[in-house]
Amino acid sequence: MSLLCKLVPERCIACGLCQIEASDIFDYDEEGIVLFAQEPEAHQQFVQPLEEVNVTKAYQKCPVRAILLEKEH
């Protein structure tokens, strides 16, 4: 089972909490809006097993649900 992370940039309020929890995964554009650090143009990517805990924490702390998680079977 894999964890799929999706971003909804139009919801992002540039609070910075996701990067605090998962700085290897999340970064920001020039306006502070969330994007993936390794794939800035992507709106979804699979999370490596070692990063699942940090990405889940970022998801839980996002006040506007700009980060979505789905379990893929």
XYZ file of C-alpha atoms in Angstrom, residues 10 24-25 45 52:
5
model
C -5.395 27.485 -4.218
C 12.425 17.386 2.311
C 8.980 17.099 0.706
C 3.281 12.378 -5.765
C 5.160 8.969 5.636
